[in-house]
Amino acid sequence: MPLDFPSLPFRLALNPGATPRAAYGKRQAAVLDGAGLAEARRCISAWPGYAPTPLIDLPGLAAELGIGVLHYKQEAERFGLRSFKPLGGAYAVQRCLMREVALRTGRDDIAPREILNGAHAGIVSGVTVTAATDGNHGRSVAWGARMFGCRCVIYINEAVSRAREQAIAAYGAEVRRHAGSFDDAVRQAFETARREGWHVIPDTTDGEVIEAPRDVTQGYAVMAAETIEQLPGAARPTHVFLQAGVGGMAAAVCAEFWRAFGADRPMTILVEPEQAACWFASLANRRPTPVTGEVDSFMGGLACGEISRLAWEILEPGAHAAMTLADAAAEAAMRLLAEGRGDDPPLVAGESGIAGLAGLITAASDGEARHCLDLDSSARVLVIGSEGATDEAMYRRVVGRPWQEVAA
């Protein structure tokens, strides 16, 4: 294999439900639409420290993979949280507080700036938001709660590292560790919220709670819109490899490229850990299919056994293929990215943020996969580096150097 990348087992399958020539329809617009994107951009661009994250070309790695262009959207320094997640969780907190203030005041014209500048601090301070997380989403919700002035309680499962727990608590949230998996923590957050009258800010939904997860996904779409605007000229990508946990980020990126390019949108390939391949199973079965058993993965943010039903509305017809990876593929890709290939800059990516690139390298290194996905020298590929070193000790263990040295 090129790059001395380890030869590891993987699975790849085309999506039998894909409709690559279809227009972006009412079913998809009910989840993400242009008006929702405009509102999200208006809110988020007013936050302190907002700036589009860079889109970086990696010609050295592209050449070694035998593709034409490789674009890497670098989310490692978004709002200082080292992840794209603030775009979703914190935005959903702001929207939740706008609804609550409207309910309490009888007004239907609450502006985002009223929440941001503390105009309703008396109401907001009495609100509690909660979420379940493997780390990054909870950190985003906690960051947003601190920025807007409400209370925050975050549930984590037993596999979440102490470093990630401390990173969440640093933003003033109460962190509660719950036995079991991520999905168990999600259920606990919902149960407690119903009992206590709290507001859940999930990044997933089983179809019952819609508003907050839609806001989360709409916030993620801001990242996709930035990316489209940063592409050179009219050179749209031919392929997008997207890590998929519950599917919110993947749905947001797929939706925005679908809205922008229609039938000429790029081929979208979802990438998951082998042991948590809920999208692989769901697309194959043509229905949402939970994965049972042990789903914990080195790619912690993707260790999800159940998909988001909102994301399903977009990805069931919108994703072209799905693939699964061994954990070791993500580790190898982290090290490779930190090296820099040719004249490419060394880049920092965390365990979950690297999965899309690891999927590309794996597929490009396999003859059958290359043929299946039409990966050739004319391919223009986009991957999302959705997180940096969110667990510094883990990053150093895998890469062999502190992230600050790689990023210097």
mmCIF file of C-alpha atoms in Angstrom:
data_model
loop_
_atom_site.group_PDB
_atom_site.id
_atom_site.type_symbol
_atom_site.label_atom_id
_atom_site.label_comp_id
_atom_site.label_asym_id
_atom_site.label_seq_id
_atom_site.Cartn_x
_atom_site.Cartn_y
_atom_site.Cartn_z
ATOM 1 C CA MET A 1 0.000 0.000 0.000
ATOM 2 C CA PRO A 2 1.212 3.580 -0.621
ATOM 3 C CA LEU A 3 2.559 5.668 2.223
ATOM 4 C CA ASP A 4 3.444 2.538 4.151
ATOM 5 C CA PHE A 5 -0.137 2.625 5.423
ATOM 6 C CA PRO A 6 -1.176 -0.579 7.218
ATOM 7 C CA SER A 7 -3.257 -3.079 5.277
ATOM 8 C CA LEU A 8 -6.303 -3.505 7.491
ATOM 9 C CA PRO A 9 -9.729 -5.048 6.947
ATOM 10 C CA PHE A 10 -12.531 -2.723 5.900
ATOM 11 C CA ARG A 11 -15.977 -2.953 4.384
ATOM 12 C CA LEU A 12 -17.344 -0.815 1.566
ATOM 13 C CA ALA A 13 -20.835 -0.910 0.072
ATOM 14 C CA LEU A 14 -22.820 1.325 -2.237
ATOM 15 C CA ASN A 15 -26.067 2.675 -0.812
ATOM 16 C CA PRO A 16 -29.007 0.840 -2.422
ATOM 17 C CA GLY A 17 -31.319 3.737 -1.537
ATOM 18 C CA ALA A 18 -29.187 6.490 -3.070
ATOM 19 C CA THR A 19 -30.855 8.843 -5.555
ATOM 20 C CA PRO A 20 -27.841 10.639 -7.067
ATOM 21 C CA ARG A 21 -29.766 12.448 -9.815
ATOM 22 C CA ALA A 22 -32.664 13.619 -7.639
ATOM 23 C CA ALA A 23 -33.233 17.233 -6.667
ATOM 24 C CA TYR A 24 -33.011 18.350 -3.047
ATOM 25 C CA GLY A 25 -36.618 17.748 -2.043
ATOM 26 C CA LYS A 26 -39.226 18.709 0.541
ATOM 27 C CA ARG A 27 -38.229 15.783 2.737
ATOM 28 C CA GLN A 28 -34.694 17.129 3.010
ATOM 29 C CA ALA A 29 -35.721 20.802 3.247
ATOM 30 C CA ALA A 30 -37.852 19.956 6.285
ATOM 31 C CA VAL A 31 -34.538 19.262 8.048
ATOM 32 C CA LEU A 32 -32.148 21.803 6.489
ATOM 33 C CA ASP A 33 -33.007 24.676 4.173
ATOM 34 C CA GLY A 34 -31.681 28.000 2.971
ATOM 35 C CA ALA A 35 -33.621 30.081 5.489
ATOM 36 C CA GLY A 36 -32.312 27.971 8.347
ATOM 37 C CA LEU A 37 -28.746 28.334 7.095
ATOM 38 C CA ALA A 38 -29.110 32.106 6.802
ATOM 39 C CA GLU A 39 -30.376 32.342 10.384
ATOM 40 C CA ALA A 40 -27.572 30.116 11.681
ATOM 41 C CA ARG A 41 -24.929 32.198 9.920
ATOM 42 C CA ARG A 42 -26.469 35.419 11.258
ATOM 43 C CA CYS A 43 -26.348 34.115 14.830
ATOM 44 C CA ILE A 44 -22.971 32.390 14.755
ATOM 45 C CA SER A 45 -21.119 35.135 12.891
ATOM 46 C CA ALA A 46 -22.011 37.516 15.746
ATOM 47 C CA TRP A 47 -20.300 35.372 18.389
ATOM 48 C CA PRO A 48 -16.966 36.607 19.737
ATOM 49 C CA GLY A 49 -14.081 35.003 17.868
ATOM 50 C CA TYR A 50 -16.024 33.784 14.832
ATOM 51 C CA ALA A 51 -14.021 33.327 11.639
ATOM 52 C CA PRO A 52 -14.241 30.737 8.854
ATOM 53 C CA THR A 53 -11.770 27.911 9.371
ATOM 54 C CA PRO A 54 -9.226 27.265 6.599
ATOM 55 C CA LEU A 55 -9.585 24.938 3.634
ATOM 56 C CA ILE A 56 -6.117 23.494 3.032
ATOM 57 C CA ASP A 57 -4.870 21.824 -0.143
ATOM 58 C CA LEU A 58 -2.701 18.725 0.321
ATOM 59 C CA PRO A 59 -1.084 18.126 -3.093
ATOM 60 C CA GLY A 60 1.654 15.897 -1.705
ATOM 61 C CA LEU A 61 -0.763 13.410 -0.192
ATOM 62 C CA ALA A 62 -3.070 13.655 -3.214
ATOM 63 C CA ALA A 63 -0.220 12.639 -5.515
ATOM 64 C CA GLU A 64 0.705 9.670 -3.349
ATOM 65 C CA LEU A 65 -2.930 8.537 -3.328
ATOM 66 C CA GLY A 66 -3.224 8.837 -7.104
ATOM 67 C CA ILE A 67 -5.975 11.462 -7.034
ATOM 68 C CA GLY A 68 -6.055 14.932 -8.534
ATOM 69 C CA VAL A 69 -6.872 17.212 -5.595
ATOM 70 C CA LEU A 70 -7.286 16.784 -1.843
ATOM 71 C CA HIS A 71 -8.996 19.531 0.163
ATOM 72 C CA TYR A 72 -8.821 19.378 3.972
ATOM 73 C CA LYS A 73 -11.219 21.547 6.014
ATOM 74 C CA GLN A 74 -9.303 22.235 9.220
ATOM 75 C CA GLU A 75 -11.595 22.556 12.261
ATOM 76 C CA ALA A 76 -8.878 22.126 14.892
ATOM 77 C CA GLU A 77 -9.099 25.704 16.197
ATOM 78 C CA ARG A 78 -12.792 26.571 15.839
ATOM 79 C CA PHE A 79 -13.583 29.035 18.660
ATOM 80 C CA GLY A 80 -10.611 27.625 20.557
ATOM 81 C CA LEU A 81 -12.531 24.387 21.249
ATOM 82 C CA ARG A 82 -10.488 22.331 18.722
ATOM 83 C CA SER A 83 -13.634 21.018 17.031
ATOM 84 C CA PHE A 84 -16.436 21.974 14.649
ATOM 85 C CA LYS A 85 -18.934 21.162 17.404
ATOM 86 C CA PRO A 86 -19.550 24.721 18.728
ATOM 87 C CA LEU A 87 -21.382 25.430 15.484
ATOM 88 C CA GLY A 88 -24.027 22.910 16.515
ATOM 89 C CA GLY A 89 -24.338 22.545 20.272
ATOM 90 C CA ALA A 90 -23.842 26.191 21.231
ATOM 91 C CA TYR A 91 -26.128 27.370 18.424
ATOM 92 C CA ALA A 92 -28.846 24.991 19.609
ATOM 93 C CA VAL A 93 -28.466 26.375 23.152
ATOM 94 C CA GLN A 94 -28.989 29.906 21.838
ATOM 95 C CA ARG A 95 -32.072 28.856 19.870
ATOM 96 C CA CYS A 96 -33.451 26.989 22.891
ATOM 97 C CA LEU A 97 -33.045 30.081 25.067
ATOM 98 C CA MET A 98 -34.717 32.267 22.443
ATOM 99 C CA ARG A 99 -37.749 29.962 22.517
ATOM 100 C CA GLU A 100 -37.829 29.893 26.315
ATOM 101 C CA VAL A 101 -37.598 33.688 26.609
ATOM 102 C CA ALA A 102 -40.338 34.071 24.001
ATOM 103 C CA LEU A 103 -42.552 31.728 26.019
ATOM 104 C CA ARG A 104 -41.909 33.548 29.298
ATOM 105 C CA THR A 105 -42.314 37.073 27.886
ATOM 106 C CA GLY A 106 -45.106 36.445 25.413
ATOM 107 C CA ARG A 107 -42.986 37.917 22.623
ATOM 108 C CA ASP A 108 -42.424 36.204 19.292
ATOM 109 C CA ASP A 109 -39.644 38.503 18.102
ATOM 110 C CA ILE A 110 -36.744 37.613 20.417
ATOM 111 C CA ALA A 111 -33.533 38.436 18.548
ATOM 112 C CA PRO A 112 -30.341 36.366 18.874
ATOM 113 C CA ARG A 113 -28.441 39.415 20.130
ATOM 114 C CA GLU A 114 -30.802 39.645 23.125
ATOM 115 C CA ILE A 115 -29.553 36.261 24.312
ATOM 116 C CA LEU A 116 -25.940 37.058 23.472
ATOM 117 C CA ASN A 117 -25.877 40.401 25.309
ATOM 118 C CA GLY A 118 -27.694 39.167 28.420
ATOM 119 C CA ALA A 119 -30.866 41.207 27.964
ATOM 120 C CA HIS A 120 -32.925 38.441 29.598
ATOM 121 C CA ALA A 121 -30.407 37.213 32.163
ATOM 122 C CA GLY A 122 -33.076 36.808 34.827
ATOM 123 C CA ILE A 123 -34.904 34.232 32.728
ATOM 124 C CA VAL A 124 -31.871 32.606 31.151
ATOM 125 C CA SER A 125 -30.091 32.014 34.457
ATOM 126 C CA GLY A 126 -33.004 29.852 35.589
ATOM 127 C CA VAL A 127 -32.808 27.546 32.569
ATOM 128 C CA THR A 128 -30.899 24.242 32.633
ATOM 129 C CA VAL A 129 -29.709 22.618 29.417
ATOM 130 C CA THR A 130 -28.411 19.066 29.256
ATOM 131 C CA ALA A 131 -26.862 16.700 26.736
ATOM 132 C CA ALA A 132 -25.080 13.377 26.447
ATOM 133 C CA THR A 133 -21.654 13.318 24.869
ATOM 134 C CA ASP A 134 -18.432 11.471 24.205
ATOM 135 C CA GLY A 135 -16.686 14.809 24.680
ATOM 136 C CA ASN A 136 -16.955 17.356 21.877
ATOM 137 C CA HIS A 137 -20.730 17.912 21.739
ATOM 138 C CA GLY A 138 -20.929 18.283 25.516
ATOM 139 C CA ARG A 139 -18.045 20.716 25.467
ATOM 140 C CA SER A 140 -19.881 22.768 22.849
ATOM 141 C CA VAL A 141 -23.117 22.819 24.849
ATOM 142 C CA ALA A 142 -21.222 23.762 28.015
ATOM 143 C CA TRP A 143 -19.349 26.521 26.166
ATOM 144 C CA GLY A 144 -22.609 27.891 24.797
ATOM 145 C CA ALA A 145 -24.314 27.717 28.198
ATOM 146 C CA ARG A 146 -21.481 29.736 29.727
ATOM 147 C CA MET A 147 -21.564 32.280 26.902
ATOM 148 C CA PHE A 148 -25.314 32.798 27.225
ATOM 149 C CA GLY A 149 -25.597 32.449 31.009
ATOM 150 C CA CYS A 150 -27.660 29.327 31.712
ATOM 151 C CA ARG A 151 -26.975 26.201 33.800
ATOM 152 C CA CYS A 152 -25.605 23.089 32.098
ATOM 153 C CA VAL A 153 -25.501 19.395 33.068
ATOM 154 C CA ILE A 154 -23.632 16.993 30.772
ATOM 155 C CA TYR A 155 -23.852 13.188 30.800
ATOM 156 C CA ILE A 156 -20.868 11.110 29.714
ATOM 157 C CA ASN A 157 -20.476 7.349 29.475
ATOM 158 C CA GLU A 158 -17.861 5.245 31.200
ATOM 159 C CA ALA A 159 -15.523 5.158 28.177
ATOM 160 C CA VAL A 160 -15.048 8.956 28.026
ATOM 161 C CA SER A 161 -11.543 9.953 29.099
ATOM 162 C CA ARG A 162 -10.866 11.983 32.222
ATOM 163 C CA ALA A 163 -9.262 14.671 30.067
ATOM 164 C CA ARG A 164 -12.470 15.150 28.085
ATOM 165 C CA GLU A 165 -14.518 15.209 31.280
ATOM 166 C CA GLN A 166 -12.288 17.949 32.682
ATOM 167 C CA ALA A 167 -12.480 19.919 29.429
ATOM 168 C CA ILE A 168 -16.274 20.007 29.710
ATOM 169 C CA ALA A 169 -16.222 20.942 33.391
ATOM 170 C CA ALA A 170 -13.823 23.794 32.618
ATOM 171 C CA TYR A 171 -16.749 25.638 31.018
ATOM 172 C CA GLY A 172 -18.777 25.502 34.220
ATOM 173 C CA ALA A 173 -20.913 22.470 33.461
ATOM 174 C CA GLU A 174 -21.827 19.784 35.972
ATOM 175 C CA VAL A 175 -20.587 16.502 34.487
ATOM 176 C CA ARG A 176 -22.279 13.223 35.399
ATOM 177 C CA ARG A 177 -20.675 9.921 34.400
ATOM 178 C CA HIS A 178 -23.180 7.181 33.521
ATOM 179 C CA ALA A 179 -22.504 3.460 33.199
ATOM 180 C CA GLY A 180 -22.896 1.946 29.757
ATOM 181 C CA SER A 181 -22.521 3.294 26.234
ATOM 182 C CA PHE A 182 -23.061 6.672 24.588
ATOM 183 C CA ASP A 183 -26.599 5.616 23.720
ATOM 184 C CA ASP A 184 -27.240 4.771 27.389
ATOM 185 C CA ALA A 185 -26.029 8.253 28.366
ATOM 186 C CA VAL A 186 -28.400 9.771 25.803
ATOM 187 C CA ARG A 187 -31.345 7.946 27.345
ATOM 188 C CA GLN A 188 -30.307 9.045 30.845
ATOM 189 C CA ALA A 189 -30.118 12.692 29.776
ATOM 190 C CA PHE A 190 -33.624 12.527 28.334
ATOM 191 C CA GLU A 191 -35.064 10.766 31.380
ATOM 192 C CA THR A 192 -33.581 13.285 33.809
ATOM 193 C CA ALA A 193 -34.661 16.244 31.687
ATOM 194 C CA ARG A 194 -38.265 15.044 31.624
ATOM 195 C CA ARG A 195 -38.258 14.642 35.394
ATOM 196 C CA GLU A 196 -36.525 17.946 36.184
ATOM 197 C CA GLY A 197 -37.978 20.182 33.483
ATOM 198 C CA TRP A 198 -34.633 20.712 31.759
ATOM 199 C CA HIS A 199 -34.020 21.312 28.072
ATOM 200 C CA VAL A 200 -32.188 18.562 26.169
ATOM 201 C CA ILE A 201 -29.739 19.692 23.486
ATOM 202 C CA PRO A 202 -29.072 16.413 21.650
ATOM 203 C CA ASP A 203 -27.146 15.961 18.437
ATOM 204 C CA THR A 204 -29.364 12.994 17.610
ATOM 205 C CA THR A 205 -33.048 12.135 17.689
ATOM 206 C CA ASP A 206 -35.275 9.100 17.571
ATOM 207 C CA GLY A 207 -37.925 11.210 15.859
ATOM 208 C CA GLU A 208 -39.655 12.582 18.954
ATOM 209 C CA VAL A 209 -37.444 15.569 19.839
ATOM 210 C CA ILE A 210 -36.898 17.578 16.668
ATOM 211 C CA GLU A 211 -36.152 21.263 17.269
ATOM 212 C CA ALA A 212 -32.825 21.069 19.101
ATOM 213 C CA PRO A 213 -31.180 18.378 16.926
ATOM 214 C CA ARG A 214 -32.350 20.253 13.834
ATOM 215 C CA ASP A 215 -30.705 23.395 15.214
ATOM 216 C CA VAL A 216 -27.515 21.424 15.901
ATOM 217 C CA THR A 217 -27.407 20.119 12.344
ATOM 218 C CA GLN A 218 -28.268 23.510 10.876
ATOM 219 C CA GLY A 219 -25.346 25.003 12.794
ATOM 220 C CA TYR A 220 -23.021 22.392 11.318
ATOM 221 C CA ALA A 221 -24.194 23.466 7.865
ATOM 222 C CA VAL A 222 -22.396 26.787 8.393
ATOM 223 C CA MET A 223 -19.123 24.853 8.120
ATOM 224 C CA ALA A 224 -20.266 23.301 4.845
ATOM 225 C CA ALA A 225 -21.320 26.678 3.453
ATOM 226 C CA GLU A 226 -17.908 28.127 4.349
ATOM 227 C CA THR A 227 -16.256 25.238 2.533
ATOM 228 C CA ILE A 228 -18.256 25.741 -0.650
ATOM 229 C CA GLU A 229 -17.319 29.430 -0.684
ATOM 230 C CA GLN A 230 -13.630 28.553 -0.178
ATOM 231 C CA LEU A 231 -13.405 26.124 -3.102
ATOM 232 C CA PRO A 232 -11.196 27.471 -5.890
ATOM 233 C CA GLY A 233 -13.255 28.710 -8.833
ATOM 234 C CA ALA A 234 -16.008 26.342 -9.871
ATOM 235 C CA ALA A 235 -13.971 23.233 -9.077
ATOM 236 C CA ARG A 236 -16.508 21.316 -7.028
ATOM 237 C CA PRO A 237 -15.284 18.148 -5.311
ATOM 238 C CA THR A 238 -16.082 14.862 -6.978
ATOM 239 C CA HIS A 239 -15.961 12.969 -3.654
ATOM 240 C CA VAL A 240 -16.527 13.771 0.017
ATOM 241 C CA PHE A 241 -15.459 11.291 2.711
ATOM 242 C CA LEU A 242 -17.372 12.052 5.916
ATOM 243 C CA GLN A 243 -17.067 10.516 9.351
ATOM 244 C CA ALA A 244 -20.496 9.497 10.613
ATOM 245 C CA GLY A 245 -21.395 8.959 14.252
ATOM 246 C CA VAL A 246 -25.102 9.656 14.631
ATOM 247 C CA GLY A 247 -24.864 11.461 11.289
ATOM 248 C CA GLY A 248 -25.470 15.141 12.051
ATOM 249 C CA MET A 249 -22.291 16.539 10.526
ATOM 250 C CA ALA A 250 -22.445 14.198 7.540
ATOM 251 C CA ALA A 251 -26.065 15.178 6.900
ATOM 252 C CA ALA A 252 -25.231 18.882 7.086
ATOM 253 C CA VAL A 253 -22.356 18.606 4.603
ATOM 254 C CA CYS A 254 -24.291 16.333 2.266
ATOM 255 C CA ALA A 255 -27.290 18.685 2.349
ATOM 256 C CA GLU A 256 -25.342 21.851 1.590
ATOM 257 C CA PHE A 257 -23.468 20.293 -1.327
ATOM 258 C CA TRP A 258 -26.748 18.833 -2.596
ATOM 259 C CA ARG A 259 -28.436 22.242 -2.407
ATOM 260 C CA ALA A 260 -25.464 23.961 -4.045
ATOM 261 C CA PHE A 261 -24.717 21.514 -6.871
ATOM 262 C CA GLY A 262 -27.906 19.483 -7.352
ATOM 263 C CA ALA A 263 -27.384 16.402 -9.491
ATOM 264 C CA ASP A 264 -23.718 17.389 -9.909
ATOM 265 C CA ARG A 265 -23.029 17.076 -6.198
ATOM 266 C CA PRO A 266 -20.032 15.020 -5.078
ATOM 267 C CA MET A 267 -20.187 11.354 -4.234
ATOM 268 C CA THR A 268 -20.677 11.166 -0.461
ATOM 269 C CA ILE A 269 -19.022 8.271 1.387
ATOM 270 C CA LEU A 270 -19.810 7.739 5.080
ATOM 271 C CA VAL A 271 -16.985 6.368 7.250
ATOM 272 C CA GLU A 272 -17.493 4.573 10.591
ATOM 273 C CA PRO A 273 -15.656 2.342 13.052
ATOM 274 C CA GLU A 274 -16.214 -1.324 12.267
ATOM 275 C CA GLN A 275 -17.764 -1.999 15.676
ATOM 276 C CA ALA A 276 -20.148 0.991 15.518
ATOM 277 C CA ALA A 277 -21.305 0.802 11.912
ATOM 278 C CA CYS A 278 -24.919 1.882 12.393
ATOM 279 C CA TRP A 279 -25.013 3.773 9.088
ATOM 280 C CA PHE A 280 -23.488 0.894 7.169
ATOM 281 C CA ALA A 281 -26.197 -1.397 8.579
ATOM 282 C CA SER A 282 -29.024 1.109 8.157
ATOM 283 C CA LEU A 283 -28.265 1.898 4.527
ATOM 284 C CA ALA A 284 -27.879 -1.786 3.698
ATOM 285 C CA ASN A 285 -31.221 -2.611 5.331
ATOM 286 C CA ARG A 286 -33.003 0.477 3.924
ATOM 287 C CA ARG A 287 -34.189 1.375 7.429
ATOM 288 C CA PRO A 288 -32.633 2.719 10.651
ATOM 289 C CA THR A 289 -30.875 -0.266 12.210
ATOM 290 C CA PRO A 290 -29.266 -0.103 15.665
ATOM 291 C CA VAL A 291 -25.957 -1.860 16.230
ATOM 292 C CA THR A 292 -25.929 -3.989 19.348
ATOM 293 C CA GLY A 293 -23.047 -5.170 21.484
ATOM 294 C CA GLU A 294 -19.782 -3.381 22.215
ATOM 295 C CA VAL A 295 -19.495 -0.193 20.151
ATOM 296 C CA ASP A 296 -16.622 1.556 21.964
ATOM 297 C CA SER A 297 -13.909 2.663 19.572
ATOM 298 C CA PHE A 298 -10.638 4.554 19.472
ATOM 299 C CA MET A 299 -12.678 6.921 17.290
ATOM 300 C CA GLY A 300 -14.703 7.826 20.375
ATOM 301 C CA GLY A 301 -16.897 10.476 18.794
ATOM 302 C CA LEU A 302 -18.107 7.915 16.262
ATOM 303 C CA ALA A 303 -18.859 5.146 18.782
ATOM 304 C CA CYS A 304 -22.617 5.345 18.255
ATOM 305 C CA GLY A 305 -24.967 2.406 17.927
ATOM 306 C CA GLU A 306 -28.011 4.306 16.653
ATOM 307 C CA ILE A 307 -28.398 6.844 13.865
ATOM 308 C CA SER A 308 -30.215 10.177 14.046
ATOM 309 C CA ARG A 309 -33.623 9.996 12.376
ATOM 310 C CA LEU A 310 -33.210 13.581 11.172
ATOM 311 C CA ALA A 311 -29.919 12.736 9.493
ATOM 312 C CA TRP A 312 -31.619 9.706 7.922
ATOM 313 C CA GLU A 313 -33.957 12.006 5.971
ATOM 314 C CA ILE A 314 -30.928 13.416 4.160
ATOM 315 C CA LEU A 315 -28.417 10.576 4.093
ATOM 316 C CA GLU A 316 -30.737 7.697 3.204
ATOM 317 C CA PRO A 317 -31.185 9.123 -0.311
ATOM 318 C CA GLY A 318 -28.131 11.409 -0.235
ATOM 319 C CA ALA A 319 -25.187 9.195 0.717
ATOM 320 C CA HIS A 320 -23.692 7.202 -2.141
ATOM 321 C CA ALA A 321 -21.737 4.654 -0.088
ATOM 322 C CA ALA A 322 -20.630 3.661 3.399
ATOM 323 C CA MET A 323 -17.462 2.069 4.680
ATOM 324 C CA THR A 324 -16.121 0.741 7.967
ATOM 325 C CA LEU A 325 -12.607 1.016 9.375
ATOM 326 C CA ALA A 326 -10.463 -0.653 11.989
ATOM 327 C CA ASP A 327 -9.352 1.615 14.827
ATOM 328 C CA ALA A 328 -5.734 1.175 13.759
ATOM 329 C CA ALA A 329 -6.493 2.921 10.452
ATOM 330 C CA ALA A 330 -7.412 6.096 12.322
ATOM 331 C CA GLU A 331 -4.231 5.925 14.394
ATOM 332 C CA ALA A 332 -2.082 5.486 11.288
ATOM 333 C CA ALA A 333 -3.815 8.392 9.536
ATOM 334 C CA MET A 334 -3.198 10.691 12.526
ATOM 335 C CA ARG A 335 0.525 9.955 12.316
ATOM 336 C CA LEU A 336 0.607 10.374 8.553
ATOM 337 C CA LEU A 337 -1.142 13.754 8.672
ATOM 338 C CA ALA A 338 1.227 14.944 11.394
ATOM 339 C CA GLU A 339 4.220 14.171 9.142
ATOM 340 C CA GLY A 340 3.129 16.218 6.138
ATOM 341 C CA ARG A 341 3.713 14.624 2.729
ATOM 342 C CA GLY A 342 5.953 16.413 0.247
ATOM 343 C CA ASP A 343 5.351 20.115 0.729
ATOM 344 C CA ASP A 344 2.097 19.582 2.647
ATOM 345 C CA PRO A 345 1.977 21.261 6.065
ATOM 346 C CA PRO A 346 1.897 18.945 9.095
ATOM 347 C CA LEU A 347 -1.635 18.994 10.516
ATOM 348 C CA VAL A 348 -3.196 17.982 13.822
ATOM 349 C CA ALA A 349 -6.290 15.780 13.832
ATOM 350 C CA GLY A 350 -7.929 13.880 16.660
ATOM 351 C CA GLU A 351 -9.227 10.334 16.763
ATOM 352 C CA SER A 352 -12.688 11.038 15.353
ATOM 353 C CA GLY A 353 -11.706 13.968 13.164
ATOM 354 C CA ILE A 354 -9.323 11.826 11.120
ATOM 355 C CA ALA A 355 -11.828 9.149 10.087
ATOM 356 C CA GLY A 356 -12.808 10.666 6.742
ATOM 357 C CA LEU A 357 -9.172 10.939 5.675
ATOM 358 C CA ALA A 358 -8.463 7.429 6.944
ATOM 359 C CA GLY A 359 -11.373 6.211 4.834
ATOM 360 C CA LEU A 360 -10.004 7.939 1.743
ATOM 361 C CA ILE A 361 -6.503 6.515 2.237
ATOM 362 C CA THR A 362 -7.922 3.031 2.789
ATOM 363 C CA ALA A 363 -10.159 3.179 -0.285
ATOM 364 C CA ALA A 364 -7.499 4.752 -2.521
ATOM 365 C CA SER A 365 -5.081 1.994 -1.535
ATOM 366 C CA ASP A 366 -7.398 -0.810 -2.662
ATOM 367 C CA GLY A 367 -7.931 -1.538 -6.345
ATOM 368 C CA GLU A 368 -11.518 -2.747 -6.036
ATOM 369 C CA ALA A 369 -12.500 0.167 -3.821
ATOM 370 C CA ARG A 370 -10.902 2.661 -6.224
ATOM 371 C CA HIS A 371 -12.920 1.193 -9.087
ATOM 372 C CA CYS A 372 -16.144 1.079 -7.067
ATOM 373 C CA LEU A 373 -15.846 4.753 -6.091
ATOM 374 C CA ASP A 374 -14.292 6.059 -9.338
ATOM 375 C CA LEU A 375 -11.218 7.278 -7.483
ATOM 376 C CA ASP A 376 -8.701 8.134 -10.179
ATOM 377 C CA SER A 377 -6.245 10.861 -11.128
ATOM 378 C CA SER A 378 -9.098 13.261 -11.925
ATOM 379 C CA ALA A 379 -10.770 12.905 -8.524
ATOM 380 C CA ARG A 380 -11.114 16.040 -6.406
ATOM 381 C CA VAL A 381 -11.692 14.916 -2.835
ATOM 382 C CA LEU A 382 -12.837 16.813 0.246
ATOM 383 C CA VAL A 383 -12.383 15.579 3.804
ATOM 384 C CA ILE A 384 -13.359 17.347 7.015
ATOM 385 C CA GLY A 385 -10.752 17.460 9.766
ATOM 386 C CA SER A 386 -13.523 17.845 12.307
ATOM 387 C CA GLU A 387 -11.373 17.949 15.446
ATOM 388 C CA GLY A 388 -7.864 18.627 16.629
ATOM 389 C CA ALA A 389 -6.166 17.207 19.714
ATOM 390 C CA THR A 390 -9.185 17.255 22.018
ATOM 391 C CA ASP A 391 -7.433 14.694 24.251
ATOM 392 C CA GLU A 392 -3.817 15.855 24.420
ATOM 393 C CA ALA A 393 -2.487 12.770 26.206
ATOM 394 C CA MET A 394 -4.152 10.462 23.685
ATOM 395 C CA TYR A 395 -2.752 12.467 20.790
ATOM 396 C CA ARG A 396 0.781 12.332 22.141
ATOM 397 C CA ARG A 397 0.529 8.593 22.758
ATOM 398 C CA VAL A 398 -0.575 7.919 19.177
ATOM 399 C CA VAL A 399 1.559 10.416 17.256
ATOM 400 C CA GLY A 400 4.594 10.392 19.530
ATOM 401 C CA ARG A 401 4.774 14.175 19.822
ATOM 402 C CA PRO A 402 2.666 16.845 21.524
ATOM 403 C CA TRP A 403 0.181 18.514 19.205
ATOM 404 C CA GLN A 404 1.816 21.907 19.787
ATOM 405 C CA GLU A 405 5.030 20.621 18.207
ATOM 406 C CA VAL A 406 3.174 19.324 15.155
ATOM 407 C CA ALA A 407 1.239 22.568 14.748
ATOM 408 C CA ALA A 408 4.284 24.834 15.210
#
